[in-house]
């Protein structure tokens, strides 16, 4: 089963949307396997967003991501990296389709509520930044047999 890193950003907390959006992932049948609340420091922001540090929007991104706590999580599930990205929608809430999380709740490119890994490599890297192996709690939901047929596993 794949894992992905999902972070509920400061705008998500400030707007009281963490529970509602987390529920969407649970309702989809994804498994929450790790969760912690923390404040992203400027150093942590530079590590997480290393590929964006040289971009013109980075200063604003760092101010935003350090402005209030975040909730860092790991979800597992079949094709979970793509599935979560599809559920989020386009980076900008203005372009994200209705029915996606950003399409329903965001009108911003920066304040797009939730970050999720975009590949297997970035999922491994991002999970490793925020969690240790002992933070992971793999579990088998009793209802798993009603979420997928055995032939799909
Ligand atoms: P995320 O999926 O966390 O990855 C990088 C983040 O940078 C992105 O979501 C947005 O919050 C932010 N971002 C991306 N592009 C821009 C931009 N052009 N201007 C400001 N912020 C951006």
Short mmCIF file of C-alpha atoms and ligand atoms in Angstrom, two decimals:
data_model
loop_
_atom_site.label_atom_id
_atom_site.label_comp_id
_atom_site.label_asym_id
_atom_site.label_seq_id
_atom_site.Cartn_x
_atom_site.Cartn_y
_atom_site.Cartn_z
CA UNK A 1 0.00 0.00 0.00
CA UNK A 2 1.43 3.41 -0.97
CA UNK A 3 1.77 6.31 1.45
CA UNK A 4 1.55 10.04 0.86
CA UNK A 5 2.36 13.10 2.94
CA UNK A 6 -0.59 15.47 3.42
CA UNK A 7 -0.22 18.77 5.28
CA UNK A 8 -3.13 20.93 6.37
CA UNK A 9 -1.70 24.41 5.98
CA UNK A 10 -2.13 27.47 8.25
CA UNK A 11 -5.11 28.80 6.23
CA UNK A 12 -6.87 25.46 6.76
CA UNK A 13 -6.46 25.74 10.55
CA UNK A 14 -7.33 29.42 10.68
CA UNK A 15 -10.52 28.82 8.67
CA UNK A 16 -11.58 25.82 10.77
CA UNK A 17 -11.54 23.45 7.79
CA UNK A 18 -9.17 20.73 9.05
CA UNK A 19 -11.89 18.37 10.28
CA UNK A 20 -14.08 18.80 7.21
CA UNK A 21 -11.23 18.17 4.76
CA UNK A 22 -9.73 15.31 6.77
CA UNK A 23 -13.19 13.69 6.66
CA UNK A 24 -13.13 13.76 2.87
CA UNK A 25 -9.99 11.61 2.85
CA UNK A 26 -11.50 9.23 5.44
CA UNK A 27 -14.76 9.01 3.49
CA UNK A 28 -12.80 8.13 0.36
CA UNK A 29 -11.48 5.09 2.24
CA UNK A 30 -7.91 6.33 2.74
CA UNK A 31 -6.19 5.26 5.96
CA UNK A 32 -4.73 7.82 8.33
CA UNK A 33 -1.43 6.31 9.53
CA UNK A 34 0.34 9.29 11.15
CA UNK A 35 -0.66 12.73 12.41
CA UNK A 36 0.98 15.60 14.29
CA UNK A 37 0.44 19.31 14.83
CA UNK A 38 3.45 21.60 14.63
CA UNK A 39 4.66 25.06 13.74
CA UNK A 40 6.78 25.11 10.57
CA UNK A 41 9.97 27.12 11.18
CA UNK A 42 11.73 29.07 8.40
CA UNK A 43 14.45 26.36 8.33
CA UNK A 44 11.86 23.60 8.02
CA UNK A 45 10.03 25.57 5.30
CA UNK A 46 13.28 25.81 3.29
CA UNK A 47 13.81 22.06 3.67
CA UNK A 48 10.25 21.14 2.71
CA UNK A 49 10.01 23.60 -0.18
CA UNK A 50 13.66 23.23 -1.30
CA UNK A 51 12.64 23.19 -4.97
CA UNK A 52 10.87 26.56 -4.59
CA UNK A 53 13.47 28.48 -2.53
CA UNK A 54 14.79 30.37 -5.57
CA UNK A 55 11.33 31.19 -6.95
CA UNK A 56 9.95 34.73 -6.77
CA UNK A 57 7.01 33.64 -4.59
CA UNK A 58 9.17 31.82 -2.02
CA UNK A 59 9.41 34.67 0.51
CA UNK A 60 5.64 35.02 0.60
CA UNK A 61 5.22 31.21 0.77
CA UNK A 62 7.58 31.01 3.77
CA UNK A 63 5.73 33.82 5.59
CA UNK A 64 2.44 32.05 4.97
CA UNK A 65 3.52 28.53 5.95
CA UNK A 66 5.14 29.73 9.22
CA UNK A 67 2.28 32.05 10.20
CA UNK A 68 0.22 29.53 12.20
CA UNK A 69 0.44 25.82 13.06
CA UNK A 70 -0.06 23.08 10.51
CA UNK A 71 -1.32 19.51 10.82
CA UNK A 72 1.03 17.01 9.18
CA UNK A 73 -0.40 13.62 8.25
CA UNK A 74 0.37 10.47 6.31
CA UNK A 75 -2.36 8.59 4.47
CA UNK A 76 -2.10 5.18 2.89
CA UNK A 77 -4.24 3.55 0.23
CA UNK A 78 -4.24 2.22 -3.30
CA UNK A 79 -2.68 4.78 -5.70
CA UNK A 80 -2.94 7.20 -2.80
CA UNK A 81 -0.47 9.80 -4.15
CA UNK A 82 -2.47 10.39 -7.35
CA UNK A 83 -5.83 9.97 -5.63
CA UNK A 84 -5.10 12.69 -3.05
CA UNK A 85 -3.70 15.07 -5.71
CA UNK A 86 -6.86 14.54 -7.78
CA UNK A 87 -9.01 15.23 -4.71
CA UNK A 88 -7.12 18.49 -4.06
CA UNK A 89 -7.47 19.82 -7.61
CA UNK A 90 -5.23 22.35 -9.39
CA UNK A 91 -2.68 24.33 -7.33
CA UNK A 92 -4.70 27.54 -7.59
CA UNK A 93 -8.15 27.43 -6.05
CA UNK A 94 -9.23 29.70 -8.91
CA UNK A 95 -8.40 26.96 -11.45
CA UNK A 96 -9.40 23.93 -9.37
CA UNK A 97 -12.61 22.29 -10.53
CA UNK A 98 -15.76 22.39 -8.38
CA UNK A 99 -15.97 19.18 -6.39
CA UNK A 100 -12.26 19.21 -5.60
CA UNK A 101 -11.11 20.41 -2.17
CA UNK A 102 -9.46 23.57 -3.51
CA UNK A 103 -12.22 24.09 -6.05
CA UNK A 104 -14.78 24.05 -3.24
CA UNK A 105 -12.89 26.00 -0.56
CA UNK A 106 -10.02 28.10 -1.99
CA UNK A 107 -9.71 31.16 -4.23
CA UNK A 108 -5.95 31.45 -3.96
CA UNK A 109 -2.75 30.06 -5.50
CA UNK A 110 -0.80 30.38 -2.25
CA UNK A 111 -3.54 29.76 0.30
CA UNK A 112 -4.63 26.47 -1.20
CA UNK A 113 -5.36 24.78 2.15
CA UNK A 114 -3.58 21.44 1.77
CA UNK A 115 -0.22 20.23 0.48
CA UNK A 116 0.19 16.67 -0.82
CA UNK A 117 3.20 14.85 -2.27
CA UNK A 118 3.36 14.76 -6.06
CA UNK A 119 5.41 11.56 -6.54
CA UNK A 120 6.68 8.48 -4.75
CA UNK A 121 10.08 10.14 -4.28
CA UNK A 122 8.65 13.33 -2.81
CA UNK A 123 6.31 11.30 -0.55
CA UNK A 124 9.30 9.42 0.87
CA UNK A 125 11.30 12.63 1.27
CA UNK A 126 8.47 14.63 2.88
CA UNK A 127 7.37 11.83 5.22
CA UNK A 128 11.02 11.54 6.33
CA UNK A 129 11.16 15.27 7.10
CA UNK A 130 8.16 15.24 9.44
CA UNK A 131 7.97 11.69 10.83
CA UNK A 132 10.09 8.81 12.09
CA UNK A 133 9.21 5.18 11.29
CA UNK A 134 7.88 4.73 14.83
CA UNK A 135 5.30 7.50 14.19
CA UNK A 136 3.63 5.31 11.52
CA UNK A 137 0.65 3.20 12.56
CA UNK A 138 -0.41 0.80 9.84
CA UNK A 139 -3.75 -0.81 10.63
CA UNK A 140 -6.40 -2.86 8.90
CA UNK A 141 -9.86 -1.31 9.09
CA UNK A 142 -12.58 -3.85 9.87
CA UNK A 143 -14.52 -2.49 6.87
CA UNK A 144 -11.64 -3.01 4.39
CA UNK A 145 -13.56 -5.88 2.76
CA UNK A 146 -16.29 -3.35 1.82
CA UNK A 147 -13.90 -0.82 0.29
CA UNK A 148 -12.26 -2.96 -2.43
CA UNK A 149 -12.72 -6.44 -3.87
CA UNK A 150 -9.89 -8.89 -3.10
CA UNK A 151 -9.04 -8.98 -6.83
CA UNK A 152 -8.31 -5.23 -6.80
CA UNK A 153 -5.73 -5.37 -4.02
P1 LIG B 1 1.99 23.26 -2.50
O1 LIG B 1 1.26 22.15 -3.16
O2 LIG B 1 2.18 23.20 -1.02
O3 LIG B 1 3.43 23.45 -3.20
C1 LIG B 1 4.12 24.68 -3.24
C2 LIG B 1 3.27 25.81 -2.74
O4 LIG B 1 3.70 27.08 -3.14
C3 LIG B 1 1.87 25.68 -3.36
O5 LIG B 1 1.19 24.62 -2.81
C4 LIG B 1 1.31 27.06 -3.06
O6 LIG B 1 0.91 27.20 -1.69
C5 LIG B 1 2.55 27.91 -3.28
N1 LIG B 1 2.61 28.46 -4.65
C6 LIG B 1 2.76 27.81 -5.80
N2 LIG B 1 2.82 28.67 -6.83
C7 LIG B 1 2.71 29.90 -6.29
C8 LIG B 1 2.72 31.20 -6.82
N3 LIG B 1 2.87 31.42 -8.13
N4 LIG B 1 2.59 32.23 -5.98
C9 LIG B 1 2.49 32.02 -4.64
N5 LIG B 1 2.47 30.79 -4.07
C10 LIG B 1 2.59 29.75 -4.88
#
